[in-house]
Backbone as CSV, one residue per row, in Angstrom:
resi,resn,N_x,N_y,N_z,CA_x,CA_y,CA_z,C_x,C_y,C_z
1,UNK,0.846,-1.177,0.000,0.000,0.000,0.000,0.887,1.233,0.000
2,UNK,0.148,2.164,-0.262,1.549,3.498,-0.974,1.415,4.347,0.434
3,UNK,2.443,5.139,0.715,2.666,5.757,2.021,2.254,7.327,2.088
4,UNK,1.298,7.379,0.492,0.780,8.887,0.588,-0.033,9.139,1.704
5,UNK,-0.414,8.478,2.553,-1.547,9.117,3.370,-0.684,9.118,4.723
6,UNK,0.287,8.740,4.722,1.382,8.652,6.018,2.590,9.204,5.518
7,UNK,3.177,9.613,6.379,4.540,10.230,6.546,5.571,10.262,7.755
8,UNK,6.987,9.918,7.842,7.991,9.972,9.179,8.255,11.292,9.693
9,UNK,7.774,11.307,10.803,8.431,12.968,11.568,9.533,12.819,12.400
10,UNK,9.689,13.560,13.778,10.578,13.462,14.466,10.795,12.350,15.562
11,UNK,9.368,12.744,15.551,8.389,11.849,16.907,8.070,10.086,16.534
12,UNK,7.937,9.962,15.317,7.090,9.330,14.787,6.621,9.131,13.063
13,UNK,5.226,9.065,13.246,4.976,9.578,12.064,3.392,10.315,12.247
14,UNK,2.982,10.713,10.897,1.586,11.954,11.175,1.173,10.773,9.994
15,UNK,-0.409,10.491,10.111,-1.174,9.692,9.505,-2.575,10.821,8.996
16,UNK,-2.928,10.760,7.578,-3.921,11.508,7.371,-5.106,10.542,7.336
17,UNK,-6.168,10.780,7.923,-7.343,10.257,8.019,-8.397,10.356,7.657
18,UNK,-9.595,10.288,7.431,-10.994,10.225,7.388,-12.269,9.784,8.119
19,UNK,-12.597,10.111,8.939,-13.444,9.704,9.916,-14.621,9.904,9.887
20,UNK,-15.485,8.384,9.586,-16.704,8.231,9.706,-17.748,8.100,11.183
21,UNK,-17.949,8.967,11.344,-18.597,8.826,12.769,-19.925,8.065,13.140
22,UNK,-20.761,7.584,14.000,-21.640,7.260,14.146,-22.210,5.800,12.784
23,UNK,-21.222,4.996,12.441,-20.895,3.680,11.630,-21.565,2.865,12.231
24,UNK,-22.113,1.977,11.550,-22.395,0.755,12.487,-21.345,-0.238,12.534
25,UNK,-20.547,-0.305,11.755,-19.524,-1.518,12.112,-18.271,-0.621,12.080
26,UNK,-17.629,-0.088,13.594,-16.296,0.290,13.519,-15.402,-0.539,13.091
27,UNK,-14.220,0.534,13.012,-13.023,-0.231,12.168,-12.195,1.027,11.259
28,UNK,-10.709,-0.125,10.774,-9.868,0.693,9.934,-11.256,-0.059,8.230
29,UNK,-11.095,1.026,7.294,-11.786,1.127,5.886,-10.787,0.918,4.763
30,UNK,-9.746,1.086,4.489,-8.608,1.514,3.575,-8.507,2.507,3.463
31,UNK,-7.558,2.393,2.217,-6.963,3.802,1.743,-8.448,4.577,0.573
32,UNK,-8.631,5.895,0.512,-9.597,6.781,0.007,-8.878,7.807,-0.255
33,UNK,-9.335,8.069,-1.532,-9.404,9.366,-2.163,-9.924,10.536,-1.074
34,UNK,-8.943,11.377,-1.450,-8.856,12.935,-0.752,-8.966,14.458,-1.911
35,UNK,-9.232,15.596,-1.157,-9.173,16.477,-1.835,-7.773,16.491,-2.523
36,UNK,-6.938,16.169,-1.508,-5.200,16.767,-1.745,-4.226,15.335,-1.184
37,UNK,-4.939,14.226,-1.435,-4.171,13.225,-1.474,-4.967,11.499,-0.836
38,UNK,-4.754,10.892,-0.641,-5.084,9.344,-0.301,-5.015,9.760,1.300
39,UNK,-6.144,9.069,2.053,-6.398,9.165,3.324,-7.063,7.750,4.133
40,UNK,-6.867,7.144,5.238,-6.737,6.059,5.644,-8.395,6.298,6.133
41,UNK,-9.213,5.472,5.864,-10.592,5.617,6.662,-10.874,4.985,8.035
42,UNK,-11.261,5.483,8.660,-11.841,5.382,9.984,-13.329,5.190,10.199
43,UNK,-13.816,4.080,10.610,-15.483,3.859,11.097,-15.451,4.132,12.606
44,UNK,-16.006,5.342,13.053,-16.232,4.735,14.565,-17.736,4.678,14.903
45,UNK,-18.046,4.125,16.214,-19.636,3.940,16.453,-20.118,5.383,16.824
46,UNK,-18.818,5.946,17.433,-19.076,7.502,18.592,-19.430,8.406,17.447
47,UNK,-20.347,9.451,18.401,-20.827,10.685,17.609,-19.414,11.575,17.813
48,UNK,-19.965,12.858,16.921,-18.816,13.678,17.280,-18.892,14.896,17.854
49,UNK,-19.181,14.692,18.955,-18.984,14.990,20.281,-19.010,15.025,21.094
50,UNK,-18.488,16.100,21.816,-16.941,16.176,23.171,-15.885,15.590,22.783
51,UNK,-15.364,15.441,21.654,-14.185,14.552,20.920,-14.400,13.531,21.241
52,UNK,-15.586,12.735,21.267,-15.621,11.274,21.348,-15.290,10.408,20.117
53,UNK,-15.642,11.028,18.759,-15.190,10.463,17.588,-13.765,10.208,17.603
54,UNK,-13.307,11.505,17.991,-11.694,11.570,17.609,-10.860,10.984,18.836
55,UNK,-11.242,10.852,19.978,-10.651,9.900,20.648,-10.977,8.043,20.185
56,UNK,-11.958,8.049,19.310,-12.379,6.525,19.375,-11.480,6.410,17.897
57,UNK,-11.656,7.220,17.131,-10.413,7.234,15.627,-8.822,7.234,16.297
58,UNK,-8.551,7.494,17.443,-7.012,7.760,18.149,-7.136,6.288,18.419
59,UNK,-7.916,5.637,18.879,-7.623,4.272,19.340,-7.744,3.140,18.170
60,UNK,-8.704,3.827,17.433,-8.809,2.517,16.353,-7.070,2.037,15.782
61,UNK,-6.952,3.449,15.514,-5.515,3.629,14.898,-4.496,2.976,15.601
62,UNK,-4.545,3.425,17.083,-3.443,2.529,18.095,-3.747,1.388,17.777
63,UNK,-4.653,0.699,18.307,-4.858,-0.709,17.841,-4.347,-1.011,16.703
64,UNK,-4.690,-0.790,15.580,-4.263,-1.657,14.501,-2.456,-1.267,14.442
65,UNK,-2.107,-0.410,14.587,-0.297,-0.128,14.774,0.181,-0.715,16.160
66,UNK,-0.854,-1.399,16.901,0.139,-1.975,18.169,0.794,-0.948,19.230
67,UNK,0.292,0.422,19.320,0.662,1.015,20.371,0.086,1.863,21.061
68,UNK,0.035,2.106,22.333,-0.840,2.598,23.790,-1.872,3.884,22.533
69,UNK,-3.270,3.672,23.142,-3.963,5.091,22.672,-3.256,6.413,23.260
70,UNK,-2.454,6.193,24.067,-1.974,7.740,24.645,-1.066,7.857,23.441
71,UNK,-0.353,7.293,22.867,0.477,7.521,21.466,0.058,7.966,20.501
72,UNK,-0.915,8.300,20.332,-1.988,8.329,18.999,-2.855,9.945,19.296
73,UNK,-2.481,11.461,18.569,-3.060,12.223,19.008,-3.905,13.115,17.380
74,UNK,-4.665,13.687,17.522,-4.937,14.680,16.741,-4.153,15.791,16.698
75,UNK,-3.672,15.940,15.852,-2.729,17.718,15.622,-3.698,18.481,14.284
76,UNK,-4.152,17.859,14.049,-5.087,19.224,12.720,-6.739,18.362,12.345
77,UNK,-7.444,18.918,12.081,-8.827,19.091,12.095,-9.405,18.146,13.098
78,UNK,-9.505,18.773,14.118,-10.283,17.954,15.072,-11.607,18.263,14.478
79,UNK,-12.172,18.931,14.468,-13.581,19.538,13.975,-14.128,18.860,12.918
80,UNK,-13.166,18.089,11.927,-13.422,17.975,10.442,-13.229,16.656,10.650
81,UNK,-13.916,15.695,9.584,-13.711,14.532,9.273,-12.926,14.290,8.699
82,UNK,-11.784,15.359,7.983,-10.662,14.444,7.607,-9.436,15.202,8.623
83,UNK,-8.898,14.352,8.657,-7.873,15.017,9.919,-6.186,13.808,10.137
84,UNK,-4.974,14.948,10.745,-4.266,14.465,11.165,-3.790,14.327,12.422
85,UNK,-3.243,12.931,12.499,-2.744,11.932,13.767,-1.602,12.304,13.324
86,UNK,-0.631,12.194,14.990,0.483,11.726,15.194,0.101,10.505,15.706
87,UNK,1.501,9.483,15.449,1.392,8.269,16.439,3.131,8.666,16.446
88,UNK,2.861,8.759,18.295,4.674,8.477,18.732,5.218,7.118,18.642
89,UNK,5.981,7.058,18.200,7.073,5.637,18.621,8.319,6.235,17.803
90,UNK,9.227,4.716,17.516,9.865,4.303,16.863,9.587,4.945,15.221
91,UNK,9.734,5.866,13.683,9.899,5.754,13.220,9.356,4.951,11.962
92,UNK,10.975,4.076,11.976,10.676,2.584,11.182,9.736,2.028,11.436
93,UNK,10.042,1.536,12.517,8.551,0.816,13.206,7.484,0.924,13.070
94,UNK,7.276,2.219,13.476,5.665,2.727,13.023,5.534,2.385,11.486
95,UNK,6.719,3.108,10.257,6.747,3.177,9.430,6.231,1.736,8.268
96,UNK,7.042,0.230,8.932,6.725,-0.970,8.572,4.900,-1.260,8.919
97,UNK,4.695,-0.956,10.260,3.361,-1.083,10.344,2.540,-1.147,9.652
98,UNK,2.089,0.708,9.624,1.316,0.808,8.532,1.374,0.987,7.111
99,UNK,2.504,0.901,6.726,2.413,-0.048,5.378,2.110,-1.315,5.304
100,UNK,1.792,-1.932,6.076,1.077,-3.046,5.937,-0.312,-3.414,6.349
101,UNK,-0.807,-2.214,6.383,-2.060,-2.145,7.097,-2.996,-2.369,5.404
């Protein structure tokens, strides 16, 4: 799978997303077409709000990459359904992950 919708930072890496809120079957969706590039989809059950969506999209994400939801944050459109994650770790690590997601 191509690594346009992810990228390596300092920390980590920043994952661009799409978040479907209020889904009946949560979960990771694949990769989707974006205004300005390929974006990883997100089902969650939670509405969106009090950041309940975007904390339940922070965990989906931990989960499927294997690391703590405290690793996993929103840095840009909380408000918006498409939006970016950091996930802290390792890099590579992270990096092998989700390319194989």
């Amino acid at each position: 799978m191509s690594g346009a919708f992810w990228r390596p930072d300092a920390e980590g890496i920043r994952v661009t997303v799409k978040v479907t809120p209020r889904a009946r079957k949560p979960g990771l969706r694949g990769v989707v077409p974006g205004a300005d590039g390929a974006r990883l989809a997100i089902a969650v059950t939670e509405a969106p709000e009090a950041g309940a969506a975007n904390r339940a999209a922070c965990a989906a994400l931990a989960a499927a990459l294997g690391v703590t939801p405290a690793a996993v944050s929103v840095v840009a459109g909380a408000t918006a359904r498409e939006k970016r994650l950091a996930v802290v770790g390792d890099p590579a690590t992270l990096a092998a992950r989700v390319a194989a997601l």
